[in-house]
Amino acid sequence: MQRTKTLLLVVVLLASPVLAGCADQGDAEQPTTAPTDGTATDAPTTDTTGTQTDDGGDAFSDAEEREIRQSALSALRDVSDVRVEGVLNQTVSTATASQSTSATFAVTIDAEQRRLVVDQTTRTGGRAVNQTTYLLNDSLYIRSPAFERQYGSQWVTQNVADRYDGLWRNRSALQLHTNLLDVTENVSVTGTETVHGEEVYALSLRPSEAELAELSGVNFGAGEVHRFDATLYVSTETDRVVRSDIHVNETVTVRGQELQQVVDVRRDFVAYDQGVDVTLPPEADGAVPIGGNQSVTTAARQVTA
């Protein structure tokens, strides 16, 4: 039973790279404690209202759908920087036990400089753990109170120059959504809705396993994706993504045992092209260097939002 619980904790701290955008610890070993808020992975509360195309026919022609998709893709490629806020809910189960967790996050992405910072808070039964991650200058910086005991500092850093390109592709939510729109053939416009007072098209994306494998080199060899659904809400005025919802149901194998993982992530793209400046705070000057093969252990959940 203890082994089962440990496996659950490990996987609850993992997140599929296709949900990219939140904190990552490179090749870090996963924590042995996992947060849980005792809730299931229901979709986040929505303020979205709208009209679906349920009139028995397609409200948008194939040509219109292609145009909307291409316009959204072009708009994403033209972005210089973006701020994203969101929430992630996850449940990992075996035949005998399950573990649920949730996290809120805020991400600032400088696409031109290929820099990002993630601030996330994980809540565990009334206890909140905050973690901040920076990816910049060929390095990964992570701040967490959990590091104090192991390293004598809340800050650690790791040189990731040899894999910076891969980390950027896999950890930038902006890059994820660009790639998702680019590779997915099964895209349909289900209607128009209103998000935060803005009229949007609702784009439903159902990528195949082969297309998922193209997303920044994501490898599902260790598991099987049973379902991957994404909905992108695209402004009818600016063609920019205003919100996205992603649902993943997959079986993963950890230490020889199969586990079921269900993840729901909502992202709100709250500001584009504001001239953000992603730089390290002075406190990071004392970050403890961690070698490429040395593990980084923290009690904060590793989220890829």
GROMACS .gro file of C-alpha atoms in nm:
model
  305
    1MET     CA    1   0.000   0.000   0.000
    2GLN     CA    2   0.286   0.238   0.084
    3ARG     CA    3   0.439   0.176  -0.260
    4THR     CA    4   0.107   0.258  -0.427
    5LYS     CA    5   0.079   0.582  -0.231
    6THR     CA    6   0.433   0.680  -0.322
    7LEU     CA    7   0.367   0.618  -0.692
    8LEU     CA    8   0.056   0.832  -0.677
    9LEU     CA    9   0.249   1.112  -0.515
   10VAL     CA   10   0.516   1.096  -0.781
   11VAL     CA   11   0.271   1.115  -1.069
   12VAL     CA   12   0.063   1.389  -0.908
   13LEU     CA   13   0.383   1.591  -0.921
   14LEU     CA   14   0.427   1.514  -1.289
   15ALA     CA   15   0.244   1.689  -1.567
   16SER     CA   16   0.232   1.605  -1.934
   17PRO     CA   17   0.451   1.839  -2.140
   18VAL     CA   18   0.157   1.908  -2.372
   19LEU     CA   19   0.016   2.119  -2.089
   20ALA     CA   20   0.329   2.330  -2.105
   21GLY     CA   21   0.380   2.669  -1.955
   22CYS     CA   22   0.417   2.641  -1.580
   23ALA     CA   23   0.701   2.561  -1.349
   24ASP     CA   24   0.944   2.291  -1.442
   25GLN     CA   25   1.253   2.166  -1.272
   26GLY     CA   26   1.434   2.023  -1.568
   27ASP     CA   27   1.553   1.673  -1.488
   28ALA     CA   28   1.470   1.715  -1.123
   29GLU     CA   29   1.365   1.421  -0.912
   30GLN     CA   30   1.003   1.448  -0.813
   31PRO     CA   31   0.900   1.528  -0.456
   32THR     CA   32   0.777   1.258  -0.225
   33THR     CA   33   0.493   1.469  -0.090
   34ALA     CA   34   0.205   1.584  -0.302
   35PRO     CA   35  -0.058   1.852  -0.254
   36THR     CA   36  -0.427   1.776  -0.262
   37ASP     CA   37  -0.734   1.986  -0.219
   38GLY     CA   38  -0.965   1.687  -0.205
   39THR     CA   39  -1.150   1.786  -0.519
   40ALA     CA   40  -1.203   1.607  -0.844
   41THR     CA   41  -1.075   1.741  -1.173
   42ASP     CA   42  -1.390   1.919  -1.275
   43ALA     CA   43  -1.349   2.190  -1.534
   44PRO     CA   44  -1.284   2.533  -1.380
   45THR     CA   45  -1.580   2.759  -1.310
   46THR     CA   46  -1.664   2.941  -1.629
   47ASP     CA   47  -1.786   3.288  -1.711
   48THR     CA   48  -1.823   3.190  -2.074
   49THR     CA   49  -2.158   3.234  -2.244
   50GLY     CA   50  -2.241   3.183  -2.606
   51THR     CA   51  -2.422   3.018  -2.890
   52GLN     CA   52  -2.322   2.671  -3.011
   53THR     CA   53  -2.373   2.541  -3.361
   54ASP     CA   54  -2.644   2.291  -3.269
   55ASP     CA   55  -2.887   2.379  -3.545
   56GLY     CA   56  -2.837   2.050  -3.727
   57GLY     CA   57  -2.590   2.200  -3.972
   58ASP     CA   58  -2.252   2.363  -3.979
   59ALA     CA   59  -2.277   2.733  -3.893
   60PHE     CA   60  -1.928   2.784  -4.038
   61SER     CA   61  -1.815   2.658  -4.374
   62ASP     CA   62  -1.487   2.471  -4.413
   63ALA     CA   63  -1.338   2.779  -4.575
   64GLU     CA   64  -1.448   2.999  -4.284
   65GLU     CA   65  -1.307   2.756  -4.031
   66ARG     CA   66  -0.974   2.747  -4.214
   67GLU     CA   67  -0.964   3.126  -4.224
   68ILE     CA   68  -1.042   3.161  -3.851
   69ARG     CA   69  -0.778   2.902  -3.765
   70GLN     CA   70  -0.514   3.061  -3.987
   71SER     CA   71  -0.587   3.408  -3.852
   72ALA     CA   72  -0.549   3.283  -3.495
   73LEU     CA   73  -0.226   3.106  -3.585
   74SER     CA   74  -0.084   3.417  -3.749
   75ALA     CA   75  -0.182   3.630  -3.449
   76LEU     CA   76  -0.003   3.393  -3.210
   77ARG     CA   77   0.311   3.398  -3.422
   78ASP     CA   78   0.314   3.779  -3.414
   79VAL     CA   79   0.304   3.803  -3.033
   80SER     CA   80   0.610   3.960  -2.869
   81ASP     CA   81   0.502   3.893  -2.510
   82VAL     CA   82   0.202   3.773  -2.313
   83ARG     CA   83   0.079   3.729  -1.957
   84VAL     CA   84  -0.125   3.418  -1.879
   85GLU     CA   85  -0.320   3.323  -1.567
   86GLY     CA   86  -0.483   2.991  -1.497
   87VAL     CA   87  -0.581   2.695  -1.286
   88LEU     CA   88  -0.495   2.327  -1.310
   89ASN     CA   89  -0.684   2.032  -1.159
   90GLN     CA   90  -0.543   1.682  -1.167
   91THR     CA   91  -0.637   1.337  -1.040
   92VAL     CA   92  -0.408   1.034  -1.051
   93SER     CA   93  -0.553   0.689  -0.973
   94THR     CA   94  -0.458   0.326  -0.937
   95ALA     CA   95  -0.694   0.033  -0.886
   96THR     CA   96  -0.686   0.093  -0.510
   97ALA     CA   97  -0.625   0.462  -0.448
   98SER     CA   98  -0.638   0.810  -0.598
   99GLN     CA   99  -0.480   1.150  -0.538
  100SER     CA  100  -0.619   1.490  -0.641
  101THR     CA  101  -0.445   1.824  -0.652
  102SER     CA  102  -0.492   2.177  -0.786
  103ALA     CA  103  -0.277   2.479  -0.856
  104THR     CA  104  -0.317   2.838  -0.969
  105PHE     CA  105  -0.049   3.005  -1.176
  106ALA     CA  106   0.060   3.324  -1.348
  107VAL     CA  107   0.303   3.318  -1.639
  108THR     CA  108   0.488   3.602  -1.810
  109ILE     CA  109   0.640   3.511  -2.147
  110ASP     CA  110   0.884   3.724  -2.345
  111ALA     CA  111   0.871   3.553  -2.684
  112GLU     CA  112   1.127   3.779  -2.848
  113GLN     CA  113   1.393   3.715  -2.582
  114ARG     CA  114   1.275   3.357  -2.515
  115ARG     CA  115   1.240   3.418  -2.143
  116LEU     CA  116   0.960   3.327  -1.906
  117VAL     CA  117   0.872   3.340  -1.540
  118VAL     CA  118   0.608   3.130  -1.365
  119ASP     CA  119   0.460   3.199  -1.023
  120GLN     CA  120   0.240   2.918  -0.896
  121THR     CA  121   0.061   2.837  -0.573
  122THR     CA  122  -0.035   2.484  -0.480
  123ARG     CA  123  -0.291   2.432  -0.206
  124THR     CA  124  -0.289   2.124   0.011
  125GLY     CA  125  -0.576   2.088   0.252
  126GLY     CA  126  -0.560   2.451   0.358
  127ARG     CA  127  -0.181   2.475   0.326
  128ALA     CA  128  -0.044   2.683   0.039
  129VAL     CA  129   0.302   2.640  -0.114
  130ASN     CA  130   0.435   2.902  -0.353
  131GLN     CA  131   0.708   2.847  -0.612
  132THR     CA  132   0.862   3.074  -0.875
  133THR     CA  133   1.052   2.951  -1.181
  134TYR     CA  134   1.258   3.150  -1.431
  135LEU     CA  135   1.382   3.025  -1.766
  136LEU     CA  136   1.632   3.267  -1.916
  137ASN     CA  137   1.996   3.311  -2.021
  138ASP     CA  138   2.048   2.937  -2.077
  139SER     CA  139   1.957   2.877  -1.712
  140LEU     CA  140   1.673   2.758  -1.494
  141TYR     CA  141   1.617   2.937  -1.161
  142ILE     CA  142   1.369   2.809  -0.903
  143ARG     CA  143   1.263   2.965  -0.574
  144SER     CA  144   1.084   2.761  -0.312
  145PRO     CA  145   1.085   2.760   0.070
  146ALA     CA  146   1.121   2.381   0.043
  147PHE     CA  147   1.483   2.426  -0.072
  148GLU     CA  148   1.592   2.592   0.253
  149ARG     CA  149   1.658   2.269   0.443
  150GLN     CA  150   1.840   2.089   0.161
  151TYR     CA  151   2.043   2.374   0.011
  152GLY     CA  152   2.046   2.647   0.276
  153SER     CA  153   1.876   2.882   0.029
  154GLN     CA  154   1.532   2.924  -0.120
  155TRP     CA  155   1.693   2.969  -0.463
  156VAL     CA  156   1.864   2.708  -0.682
  157THR     CA  157   1.986   2.731  -1.040
  158GLN     CA  158   2.087   2.491  -1.314
  159ASN     CA  159   2.264   2.550  -1.644
  160VAL     CA  160   2.041   2.415  -1.922
  161ALA     CA  161   2.220   2.556  -2.226
  162ASP     CA  162   2.232   2.215  -2.395
  163ARG     CA  163   1.855   2.172  -2.375
  164TYR     CA  164   1.728   2.529  -2.363
  165ASP     CA  165   1.555   2.500  -2.700
  166GLY     CA  166   1.360   2.195  -2.586
  167LEU     CA  167   1.267   2.351  -2.252
  168TRP     CA  168   1.144   2.665  -2.427
  169ARG     CA  169   0.931   2.468  -2.673
  170ASN     CA  170   0.788   2.248  -2.399
  171ARG     CA  171   0.741   2.513  -2.130
  172SER     CA  172   0.609   2.814  -2.320
  173ALA     CA  173   0.229   2.819  -2.325
  174LEU     CA  174   0.249   3.054  -2.621
  175GLN     CA  175   0.457   2.802  -2.815
  176LEU     CA  176   0.225   2.518  -2.715
  177HIS     CA  177  -0.085   2.689  -2.851
  178THR     CA  178   0.093   2.792  -3.169
  179ASN     CA  179   0.207   2.434  -3.230
  180LEU     CA  180  -0.132   2.292  -3.135
  181LEU     CA  181  -0.309   2.504  -3.395
  182ASP     CA  182  -0.038   2.433  -3.650
  183VAL     CA  183  -0.034   2.051  -3.636
  184THR     CA  184  -0.397   1.963  -3.558
  185GLU     CA  185  -0.609   1.874  -3.859
  186ASN     CA  186  -0.930   1.809  -3.667
  187VAL     CA  187  -1.027   2.169  -3.590
  188SER     CA  188  -1.384   2.296  -3.594
  189VAL     CA  189  -1.554   2.620  -3.495
  190THR     CA  190  -1.841   2.527  -3.264
  191GLY     CA  191  -1.991   2.871  -3.230
  192THR     CA  192  -1.942   3.220  -3.090
  193GLU     CA  193  -1.930   3.294  -2.720
  194THR     CA  194  -1.847   3.574  -2.480
  195VAL     CA  195  -1.539   3.558  -2.256
  196HIS     CA  196  -1.466   3.847  -2.020
  197GLY     CA  197  -1.709   4.058  -2.218
  198GLU     CA  198  -1.535   3.988  -2.549
  199GLU     CA  199  -1.693   3.801  -2.840
  200VAL     CA  200  -1.490   3.496  -2.937
  201TYR     CA  201  -1.496   3.200  -3.170
  202ALA     CA  202  -1.482   2.864  -2.991
  203LEU     CA  203  -1.233   2.640  -3.172
  204SER     CA  204  -1.247   2.270  -3.086
  205LEU     CA  205  -0.923   2.079  -3.144
  206ARG     CA  206  -0.892   1.700  -3.138
  207PRO     CA  207  -0.531   1.613  -3.226
  208SER     CA  208  -0.442   1.254  -3.307
  209GLU     CA  209  -0.169   1.070  -3.118
  210ALA     CA  210   0.063   1.125  -3.412
  211GLU     CA  211  -0.009   1.498  -3.404
  212LEU     CA  212   0.042   1.510  -3.028
  213ALA     CA  213   0.382   1.353  -3.079
  214GLU     CA  214   0.471   1.648  -3.304
  215LEU     CA  215   0.402   1.899  -3.030
  216SER     CA  216   0.752   2.006  -2.937
  217GLY     CA  217   0.872   1.647  -2.956
  218VAL     CA  218   0.639   1.526  -2.681
  219ASN     CA  219   0.681   1.152  -2.631
  220PHE     CA  220   0.390   0.940  -2.511
  221GLY     CA  221   0.593   0.619  -2.525
  222ALA     CA  222   0.551   0.565  -2.150
  223GLY     CA  223   0.173   0.582  -2.164
  224GLU     CA  224  -0.143   0.596  -2.370
  225VAL     CA  225  -0.356   0.903  -2.432
  226HIS     CA  226  -0.722   0.806  -2.412
  227ARG     CA  227  -0.855   1.154  -2.473
  228PHE     CA  228  -0.713   1.496  -2.552
  229ASP     CA  229  -0.954   1.784  -2.603
  230ALA     CA  230  -0.866   2.149  -2.643
  231THR     CA  231  -1.091   2.450  -2.688
  232LEU     CA  232  -0.936   2.780  -2.789
  233TYR     CA  233  -1.145   3.095  -2.754
  234VAL     CA  234  -1.031   3.337  -3.025
  235SER     CA  235  -1.131   3.703  -3.035
  236THR     CA  236  -1.353   3.783  -3.332
  237GLU     CA  237  -1.195   4.130  -3.341
  238THR     CA  238  -0.820   4.073  -3.286
  239ASP     CA  239  -0.787   3.701  -3.378
  240ARG     CA  240  -0.592   3.649  -3.055
  241VAL     CA  241  -0.650   3.362  -2.813
  242VAL     CA  242  -0.839   3.494  -2.511
  243ARG     CA  243  -0.875   3.165  -2.322
  244SER     CA  244  -0.805   2.796  -2.362
  245ASP     CA  245  -0.932   2.481  -2.194
  246ILE     CA  246  -0.737   2.156  -2.225
  247HIS     CA  247  -0.848   1.815  -2.098
  248VAL     CA  248  -0.620   1.512  -2.096
  249ASN     CA  249  -0.705   1.156  -1.991
  250GLU     CA  250  -0.411   0.919  -2.015
  251THR     CA  251  -0.254   0.609  -1.870
  252VAL     CA  252   0.106   0.651  -1.760
  253THR     CA  253   0.358   0.398  -1.633
  254VAL     CA  254   0.575   0.491  -1.337
  255ARG     CA  255   0.818   0.246  -1.180
  256GLY     CA  256   0.646  -0.040  -1.357
  257GLN     CA  257   0.293   0.043  -1.241
  258GLU     CA  258   0.012   0.184  -1.455
  259LEU     CA  259  -0.173   0.489  -1.331
  260GLN     CA  260  -0.466   0.683  -1.471
  261GLN     CA  261  -0.411   1.058  -1.497
  262VAL     CA  262  -0.683   1.314  -1.569
  263VAL     CA  263  -0.582   1.678  -1.606
  264ASP     CA  264  -0.787   1.990  -1.676
  265VAL     CA  265  -0.611   2.320  -1.741
  266ARG     CA  266  -0.768   2.660  -1.805
  267ARG     CA  267  -0.555   2.952  -1.921
  268ASP     CA  268  -0.665   3.313  -1.957
  269PHE     CA  269  -0.445   3.524  -2.185
  270VAL     CA  270  -0.483   3.847  -1.994
  271ALA     CA  271  -0.243   4.086  -2.174
  272TYR     CA  272  -0.051   4.089  -2.500
  273ASP     CA  273   0.248   4.296  -2.613
  274GLN     CA  274   0.291   4.504  -2.300
  275GLY     CA  275   0.670   4.525  -2.324
  276VAL     CA  276   0.733   4.289  -2.033
  277ASP     CA  277   1.079   4.260  -1.876
  278VAL     CA  278   1.159   3.911  -1.747
  279THR     CA  279   1.463   3.957  -1.523
  280LEU     CA  280   1.584   3.789  -1.207
  281PRO     CA  281   1.527   3.963  -0.871
  282PRO     CA  282   1.834   4.050  -0.660
  283GLU     CA  283   1.765   3.758  -0.426
  284ALA     CA  284   1.847   3.515  -0.708
  285ASP     CA  285   2.213   3.625  -0.694
  286GLY     CA  286   2.258   3.377  -0.410
  287ALA     CA  287   2.103   3.083  -0.597
  288VAL     CA  288   2.279   2.753  -0.527
  289PRO     CA  289   2.412   2.592  -0.848
  290ILE     CA  290   2.281   2.242  -0.906
  291GLY     CA  291   2.472   2.013  -1.141
  292GLY     CA  292   2.300   1.868  -1.446
  293ASN     CA  293   2.269   1.524  -1.287
  294GLN     CA  294   2.188   1.642  -0.936
  295SER     CA  295   1.828   1.622  -0.828
  296VAL     CA  296   1.620   1.915  -0.713
  297THR     CA  297   1.356   1.817  -0.458
  298THR     CA  298   1.070   2.044  -0.358
  299ALA     CA  299   0.731   1.999  -0.199
  300ALA     CA  300   0.567   2.224  -0.458
  301ARG     CA  301   0.381   2.043  -0.732
  302GLN     CA  302   0.551   2.040  -1.071
  303VAL     CA  303   0.286   2.191  -1.292
  304THR     CA  304   0.302   2.245  -1.663
  305ALA     CA  305   0.043   2.503  -1.721
   0.00000   0.00000   0.00000
